[in-house]
mmCIF file of the C-alpha atoms, coordinates in Angstrom:
data_MODEL
# 
_entry.id   MODEL 
# 
loop_
_atom_site.group_PDB 
_atom_site.id 
_atom_site.type_symbol 
_atom_site.label_atom_id 
_atom_site.label_alt_id 
_atom_site.label_comp_id 
_atom_site.label_asym_id 
_atom_site.label_entity_id 
_atom_site.label_seq_id 
_atom_site.pdbx_PDB_ins_code 
_atom_site.Cartn_x 
_atom_site.Cartn_y 
_atom_site.Cartn_z 
_atom_site.occupancy 
_atom_site.B_iso_or_equiv 
_atom_site.pdbx_formal_charge 
_atom_site.auth_seq_id 
_atom_site.auth_comp_id 
_atom_site.auth_asym_id 
_atom_site.auth_atom_id 
_atom_site.pdbx_PDB_model_num 
ATOM 1   C CA . GLN A 1 1   ? -82.616  -36.501 94.423  1.00 0.00 ? 1   GLN A CA 1 
ATOM 2   C CA . VAL A 1 2   ? -86.105  -36.416 95.949  1.00 0.00 ? 2   VAL A CA 1 
ATOM 3   C CA . GLN A 1 3   ? -87.568  -38.531 98.755  1.00 0.00 ? 3   GLN A CA 1 
ATOM 4   C CA . LEU A 1 4   ? -91.286  -39.142 99.275  1.00 0.00 ? 4   LEU A CA 1 
ATOM 5   C CA . VAL A 1 5   ? -92.921  -40.640 102.368 1.00 0.00 ? 5   VAL A CA 1 
ATOM 6   C CA . GLU A 1 6   ? -96.641  -41.355 102.399 1.00 0.00 ? 6   GLU A CA 1 
ATOM 7   C CA . SER A 1 7   ? -98.860  -41.761 105.423 1.00 0.00 ? 7   SER A CA 1 
ATOM 8   C CA . GLY A 1 8   ? -102.528 -41.734 106.310 1.00 0.00 ? 8   GLY A CA 1 
ATOM 9   C CA . GLY A 1 9   ? -103.822 -44.934 104.776 1.00 0.00 ? 9   GLY A CA 1 
ATOM 10  C CA . GLY A 1 10  ? -106.048 -47.337 106.647 1.00 0.00 ? 10  GLY A CA 1 
ATOM 11  C CA . LEU A 1 11  ? -109.359 -49.130 106.806 1.00 0.00 ? 11  LEU A CA 1 
ATOM 12  C CA . VAL A 1 12  ? -112.556 -47.131 106.425 1.00 0.00 ? 12  VAL A CA 1 
ATOM 13  C CA . GLN A 1 13  ? -116.195 -47.926 105.803 1.00 0.00 ? 13  GLN A CA 1 
ATOM 14  C CA . SER A 1 14  ? -117.897 -47.034 102.561 1.00 0.00 ? 14  SER A CA 1 
ATOM 15  C CA . GLY A 1 15  ? -118.876 -43.386 102.619 1.00 0.00 ? 15  GLY A CA 1 
ATOM 16  C CA . GLY A 1 16  ? -116.044 -42.482 104.943 1.00 0.00 ? 16  GLY A CA 1 
ATOM 17  C CA . SER A 1 17  ? -113.035 -40.241 104.485 1.00 0.00 ? 17  SER A CA 1 
ATOM 18  C CA . LEU A 1 18  ? -109.277 -40.436 104.699 1.00 0.00 ? 18  LEU A CA 1 
ATOM 19  C CA . ARG A 1 19  ? -106.499 -37.942 104.140 1.00 0.00 ? 19  ARG A CA 1 
ATOM 20  C CA . LEU A 1 20  ? -103.227 -39.129 102.708 1.00 0.00 ? 20  LEU A CA 1 
ATOM 21  C CA . SER A 1 21  ? -100.048 -37.157 103.252 1.00 0.00 ? 21  SER A CA 1 
ATOM 22  C CA . CYS A 1 22  ? -96.813  -37.198 101.302 1.00 0.00 ? 22  CYS A CA 1 
ATOM 23  C CA . ALA A 1 23  ? -93.788  -35.565 102.874 1.00 0.00 ? 23  ALA A CA 1 
ATOM 24  C CA . VAL A 1 24  ? -91.351  -34.356 100.235 1.00 0.00 ? 24  VAL A CA 1 
ATOM 25  C CA . SER A 1 25  ? -87.648  -33.829 100.871 1.00 0.00 ? 25  SER A CA 1 
ATOM 26  C CA . GLY A 1 26  ? -84.464  -33.401 98.893  1.00 0.00 ? 26  GLY A CA 1 
ATOM 27  C CA . ASN A 1 27  ? -83.896  -31.106 95.940  1.00 0.00 ? 27  ASN A CA 1 
ATOM 28  C CA . LEU A 1 28  ? -87.401  -29.743 95.468  1.00 0.00 ? 28  LEU A CA 1 
ATOM 29  C CA . PHE A 1 29  ? -86.317  -27.533 92.564  1.00 0.00 ? 29  PHE A CA 1 
ATOM 30  C CA . ASN A 1 30  ? -86.150  -30.713 90.469  1.00 0.00 ? 30  ASN A CA 1 
ATOM 31  C CA . ILE A 1 31  ? -89.917  -31.213 90.748  1.00 0.00 ? 31  ILE A CA 1 
ATOM 32  C CA . ARG A 1 32  ? -92.370  -29.996 88.085  1.00 0.00 ? 32  ARG A CA 1 
ATOM 33  C CA . ILE A 1 33  ? -95.456  -32.045 88.895  1.00 0.00 ? 33  ILE A CA 1 
ATOM 34  C CA . MET A 1 34  ? -96.711  -34.042 91.871  1.00 0.00 ? 34  MET A CA 1 
ATOM 35  C CA . GLY A 1 35  ? -99.177  -36.868 91.608  1.00 0.00 ? 35  GLY A CA 1 
ATOM 36  C CA . TRP A 1 36  ? -101.105 -39.519 93.454  1.00 0.00 ? 36  TRP A CA 1 
ATOM 37  C CA . TYR A 1 37  ? -101.434 -42.955 91.878  1.00 0.00 ? 37  TYR A CA 1 
ATOM 38  C CA . ARG A 1 38  ? -103.114 -46.137 93.034  1.00 0.00 ? 38  ARG A CA 1 
ATOM 39  C CA . GLN A 1 39  ? -102.832 -49.805 92.274  1.00 0.00 ? 39  GLN A CA 1 
ATOM 40  C CA . ALA A 1 40  ? -105.562 -52.264 93.127  1.00 0.00 ? 40  ALA A CA 1 
ATOM 41  C CA . PRO A 1 41  ? -104.905 -56.017 93.286  1.00 0.00 ? 41  PRO A CA 1 
ATOM 42  C CA . GLY A 1 42  ? -104.607 -57.472 89.811  1.00 0.00 ? 42  GLY A CA 1 
ATOM 43  C CA . LYS A 1 43  ? -104.813 -54.076 88.140  1.00 0.00 ? 43  LYS A CA 1 
ATOM 44  C CA . GLN A 1 44  ? -102.346 -51.655 86.629  1.00 0.00 ? 44  GLN A CA 1 
ATOM 45  C CA . ARG A 1 45  ? -101.241 -48.587 88.500  1.00 0.00 ? 45  ARG A CA 1 
ATOM 46  C CA . GLU A 1 46  ? -103.406 -45.624 87.568  1.00 0.00 ? 46  GLU A CA 1 
ATOM 47  C CA . SER A 1 47  ? -103.182 -41.881 88.013  1.00 0.00 ? 47  SER A CA 1 
ATOM 48  C CA . VAL A 1 48  ? -105.643 -40.472 90.537  1.00 0.00 ? 48  VAL A CA 1 
ATOM 49  C CA . ALA A 1 49  ? -104.730 -36.805 90.751  1.00 0.00 ? 49  ALA A CA 1 
ATOM 50  C CA . SER A 1 50  ? -101.895 -34.452 89.927  1.00 0.00 ? 50  SER A CA 1 
ATOM 51  C CA . MET A 1 51  ? -100.780 -30.920 90.600  1.00 0.00 ? 51  MET A CA 1 
ATOM 52  C CA . THR A 1 52  ? -98.299  -28.832 88.669  1.00 0.00 ? 52  THR A CA 1 
ATOM 53  C CA . SER A 1 53  ? -95.744  -26.573 90.307  1.00 0.00 ? 53  SER A CA 1 
ATOM 54  C CA . SER A 1 54  ? -98.042  -23.639 89.461  1.00 0.00 ? 54  SER A CA 1 
ATOM 55  C CA . GLY A 1 55  ? -100.845 -25.244 91.473  1.00 0.00 ? 55  GLY A CA 1 
ATOM 56  C CA . ARG A 1 56  ? -103.066 -26.497 88.683  1.00 0.00 ? 56  ARG A CA 1 
ATOM 57  C CA . SER A 1 57  ? -104.707 -29.789 89.638  1.00 0.00 ? 57  SER A CA 1 
ATOM 58  C CA . ASN A 1 58  ? -106.228 -32.566 87.590  1.00 0.00 ? 58  ASN A CA 1 
ATOM 59  C CA . TYR A 1 59  ? -108.269 -35.620 88.570  1.00 0.00 ? 59  TYR A CA 1 
ATOM 60  C CA . THR A 1 60  ? -109.282 -38.874 87.010  1.00 0.00 ? 60  THR A CA 1 
ATOM 61  C CA . ASP A 1 61  ? -113.021 -38.996 86.315  1.00 0.00 ? 61  ASP A CA 1 
ATOM 62  C CA . SER A 1 62  ? -113.831 -41.601 88.955  1.00 0.00 ? 62  SER A CA 1 
ATOM 63  C CA . VAL A 1 63  ? -112.659 -39.368 91.827  1.00 0.00 ? 63  VAL A CA 1 
ATOM 64  C CA . LYS A 1 64  ? -113.776 -35.941 90.633  1.00 0.00 ? 64  LYS A CA 1 
ATOM 65  C CA . GLY A 1 65  ? -115.877 -34.238 93.269  1.00 0.00 ? 65  GLY A CA 1 
ATOM 66  C CA . ARG A 1 66  ? -114.740 -36.692 95.950  1.00 0.00 ? 66  ARG A CA 1 
ATOM 67  C CA . PHE A 1 67  ? -110.948 -36.298 96.147  1.00 0.00 ? 67  PHE A CA 1 
ATOM 68  C CA . THR A 1 68  ? -108.988 -33.097 96.603  1.00 0.00 ? 68  THR A CA 1 
ATOM 69  C CA . PHE A 1 69  ? -105.281 -32.601 96.020  1.00 0.00 ? 69  PHE A CA 1 
ATOM 70  C CA . SER A 1 70  ? -103.690 -29.891 98.131  1.00 0.00 ? 70  SER A CA 1 
ATOM 71  C CA . ARG A 1 71  ? -100.254 -28.808 99.263  1.00 0.00 ? 71  ARG A CA 1 
ATOM 72  C CA . ASP A 1 72  ? -98.580  -27.026 102.144 1.00 0.00 ? 72  ASP A CA 1 
ATOM 73  C CA . THR A 1 73  ? -95.416  -25.454 100.826 1.00 0.00 ? 73  THR A CA 1 
ATOM 74  C CA . ASP A 1 74  ? -94.235  -24.493 104.316 1.00 0.00 ? 74  ASP A CA 1 
ATOM 75  C CA . LYS A 1 75  ? -94.305  -28.139 105.354 1.00 0.00 ? 75  LYS A CA 1 
ATOM 76  C CA . ASN A 1 76  ? -93.188  -29.524 101.967 1.00 0.00 ? 76  ASN A CA 1 
ATOM 77  C CA . THR A 1 77  ? -96.159  -31.844 102.095 1.00 0.00 ? 77  THR A CA 1 
ATOM 78  C CA . VAL A 1 78  ? -98.908  -32.699 99.656  1.00 0.00 ? 78  VAL A CA 1 
ATOM 79  C CA . TYR A 1 79  ? -102.232 -34.211 100.592 1.00 0.00 ? 79  TYR A CA 1 
ATOM 80  C CA . LEU A 1 80  ? -105.014 -36.209 99.063  1.00 0.00 ? 80  LEU A CA 1 
ATOM 81  C CA . GLN A 1 81  ? -108.308 -35.702 100.850 1.00 0.00 ? 81  GLN A CA 1 
ATOM 82  C CA . MET A 1 82  ? -110.597 -38.583 99.967  1.00 0.00 ? 82  MET A CA 1 
ATOM 83  C CA . ASN A 1 83  ? -114.287 -38.304 100.748 1.00 0.00 ? 83  ASN A CA 1 
ATOM 84  C CA . SER A 1 84  ? -117.286 -40.510 99.971  1.00 0.00 ? 84  SER A CA 1 
ATOM 85  C CA . LEU A 1 85  ? -115.008 -43.502 99.651  1.00 0.00 ? 85  LEU A CA 1 
ATOM 86  C CA . VAL A 1 86  ? -116.310 -46.636 97.974  1.00 0.00 ? 86  VAL A CA 1 
ATOM 87  C CA . PRO A 1 87  ? -114.905 -50.185 97.892  1.00 0.00 ? 87  PRO A CA 1 
ATOM 88  C CA . GLU A 1 88  ? -113.599 -49.553 94.371  1.00 0.00 ? 88  GLU A CA 1 
ATOM 89  C CA . ASP A 1 89  ? -111.169 -47.038 95.873  1.00 0.00 ? 89  ASP A CA 1 
ATOM 90  C CA . THR A 1 90  ? -109.373 -49.859 97.693  1.00 0.00 ? 90  THR A CA 1 
ATOM 91  C CA . ALA A 1 91  ? -105.751 -49.872 96.552  1.00 0.00 ? 91  ALA A CA 1 
ATOM 92  C CA . VAL A 1 92  ? -102.210 -49.049 97.480  1.00 0.00 ? 92  VAL A CA 1 
ATOM 93  C CA . TYR A 1 93  ? -101.781 -45.320 96.978  1.00 0.00 ? 93  TYR A CA 1 
ATOM 94  C CA . TYR A 1 94  ? -98.462  -43.901 95.848  1.00 0.00 ? 94  TYR A CA 1 
ATOM 95  C CA . CYS A 1 95  ? -97.089  -40.401 95.846  1.00 0.00 ? 95  CYS A CA 1 
ATOM 96  C CA . ASN A 1 96  ? -95.093  -39.430 92.748  1.00 0.00 ? 96  ASN A CA 1 
ATOM 97  C CA . ALA A 1 97  ? -92.871  -36.521 91.811  1.00 0.00 ? 97  ALA A CA 1 
ATOM 98  C CA . ARG A 1 98  ? -91.632  -35.783 88.311  1.00 0.00 ? 98  ARG A CA 1 
ATOM 99  C CA . GLY A 1 99  ? -89.249  -33.261 86.891  1.00 0.00 ? 99  GLY A CA 1 
ATOM 100 C CA . THR A 1 100 ? -85.622  -33.968 86.198  1.00 0.00 ? 100 THR A CA 1 
ATOM 101 C CA . GLY A 1 101 ? -86.363  -37.469 87.471  1.00 0.00 ? 101 GLY A CA 1 
ATOM 102 C CA . ASP A 1 102 ? -89.275  -39.720 88.414  1.00 0.00 ? 102 ASP A CA 1 
ATOM 103 C CA . TRP A 1 103 ? -89.582  -40.482 92.119  1.00 0.00 ? 103 TRP A CA 1 
ATOM 104 C CA . TRP A 1 104 ? -92.016  -42.686 94.044  1.00 0.00 ? 104 TRP A CA 1 
ATOM 105 C CA . GLY A 1 105 ? -92.971  -43.177 97.644  1.00 0.00 ? 105 GLY A CA 1 
ATOM 106 C CA . GLN A 1 106 ? -93.309  -46.579 99.257  1.00 0.00 ? 106 GLN A CA 1 
ATOM 107 C CA . GLY A 1 107 ? -97.111  -46.584 99.094  1.00 0.00 ? 107 GLY A CA 1 
ATOM 108 C CA . THR A 1 108 ? -99.857  -46.667 101.697 1.00 0.00 ? 108 THR A CA 1 
ATOM 109 C CA . GLN A 1 109 ? -102.743 -49.103 101.791 1.00 0.00 ? 109 GLN A CA 1 
ATOM 110 C CA . VAL A 1 110 ? -106.312 -47.818 101.632 1.00 0.00 ? 110 VAL A CA 1 
ATOM 111 C CA . THR A 1 111 ? -109.076 -50.338 102.237 1.00 0.00 ? 111 THR A CA 1 
ATOM 112 C CA . VAL A 1 112 ? -112.743 -49.407 101.958 1.00 0.00 ? 112 VAL A CA 1 
ATOM 113 C CA . SER A 1 113 ? -115.203 -51.908 103.356 1.00 0.00 ? 113 SER A CA 1 
ATOM 114 C CA . SER A 1 114 ? -118.775 -52.185 102.104 1.00 0.00 ? 114 SER A CA 1 
# 
């Protein structure tokens, strides 16, 4: 079993930055890939960024060059650094872990004002 706890969301003006954190606990050997997803009101949940256990990262086109996925293995925490935020980035952001199972955090709200 794996537990995920996100933090770091909030309200920011357009052009600003936020860093989301996801603390990971439990049986980490079950995890093969970590990801950040988001869901805006009235829209489907979409993948934002992911990182494999080997450290290879991938980003959806709309956030490339603005968002960075990183990890701190000593702290068992992954991060999503979000720069140059725009109102279209407003959503609930979820941390996800996949491997022998599919685990989700509770989500953290990110609101970007124009």
